[in-house]
Amino acid sequence: MKPTNDFATRLLAWFDVSGRHDLPWQHPRTPYRVWLSEIMLQQTQVKTAAPYFERFVAALPTLRDLAAAPLDDVLALWSGLGYYARARNLHAAAKLCMEQHGGELPRDVEALKALPGVGRSTAAAIASQAWNDRHAILDGNVKRVMCRYHGVESFPGLPAIEKQLWELVDAYVADPALPDARMADYTQAQMDLGATLCTRSDPACVLCPLQSDCVALRDGRVQYLPRPRISKKTPQKYAHVLWAEDPQGRILMQRRPPTGIWASLWTLPQADDEPLARDWFQTHLSGEFAHAVPLPAIDHAFSHYRLRITPLHWRGMQLRGRIGDNDALRWVARDELDLLGIPAPIRKLLLTRPDA
DNA sequence: AATTCGGGGTT
DNA sequence: AACCCAGAATT
């Protein structure tokens, strides 16, 4: 626990030679693009987020554009990326910046943390990368590096351990040998070290600039640190979805409620079991429920439960009465699907073409 | 302090 | 199958 060595100096020297200098959000590196990238990269790998980032900034190049866009457009750009609260928070934060910060991101970590979707680490990442301000991050990469470098033998997600890790990174970032002008590089260097060298499995310790005083390497503990969280098995849940097409081949889509899983996204009408699916059908549609064509079940895994989705398909359906022309239930043509935020497994299902 | 939010990739 | 990943908000 001696943050008085040349941690930052060695890390920056390594970064200059071996860091990542061509990530999409680095050219140009504007506050808006840094912010967007940090939100997209929460619990998401660079390789996954990169194409979404390119598409997003092409459609909404500035914070002003984002604030002015309909939420449905933002969710459509996020569709398939997961953790959709990030998209809703991003949109709300953009509007807040328009009203309270003159259309710009605030250059202040406390104001950044007050934005929805921005916590302590993300605020520090934005401030350091956008303006070279002196703030320490503590993301998954830094936690892994710190646990190994200091030989932390407890799961880093525990509040007490996390507090200890924050104290460590705060001490390192206060090193006078770390120049103000290099704070953006320092933050990027830590993430690059964790993502490309000090990886979860099979880290390249032989190439590491910190190998001379890494506790885990010294003690042969690298492959055991950081310790994993205590696992518990995830429950199995079930859902029946109703895929109804009208005579024009349009699909009946329903907007999910603003809270819970897939909040505010568009999906097929869904029920917990088949009797409830029948009830929904008979309330909303005219036709014969028993004429449903069952399609193969889809197994989808979330982080905290597994979901088996059983689709039922009908053609030539129409709604009862006048229900349907509203913001939560409507017929959608196939070529309009790209304009909606749709969960990945439902989008994948709709792209298959059920047989006659 | 524990749970809730996705989806893709790795092992 | 289990686990992880540039975490934050909610309860």
Short mmCIF file of N, CA, C and O in Angstrom, two decimals, chain A residues 93 110 182 290 306 348:
data_model
loop_
_atom_site.label_atom_id
_atom_site.label_comp_id
_atom_site.label_asym_id
_atom_site.label_seq_id
_atom_site.Cartn_x
_atom_site.Cartn_y
_atom_site.Cartn_z
N ALA A 93 -30.74 13.19 -19.34
CA ALA A 93 -29.58 14.00 -18.97
C ALA A 93 -29.31 15.08 -20.01
O ALA A 93 -28.93 16.21 -19.68
N GLU A 110 -19.34 16.91 -9.48
CA GLU A 110 -20.58 16.82 -8.71
C GLU A 110 -21.79 17.07 -9.61
O GLU A 110 -22.81 16.39 -9.48
N ARG A 182 -1.78 15.25 -18.54
CA ARG A 182 -1.87 13.84 -18.96
C ARG A 182 -2.97 13.07 -18.24
O ARG A 182 -2.97 11.84 -18.24
N ALA A 290 -57.43 -20.80 -31.21
CA ALA A 290 -56.94 -22.17 -31.46
C ALA A 290 -56.28 -22.31 -32.83
O ALA A 290 -55.61 -23.32 -33.09
N ARG A 306 -33.43 -16.74 -16.28
CA ARG A 306 -33.53 -17.23 -17.64
C ARG A 306 -34.99 -17.20 -18.07
O ARG A 306 -35.88 -17.43 -17.27
N LYS A 348 -34.94 -10.66 -33.15
CA LYS A 348 -34.43 -11.84 -33.87
C LYS A 348 -35.58 -12.73 -34.31
O LYS A 348 -35.59 -13.25 -35.42
#
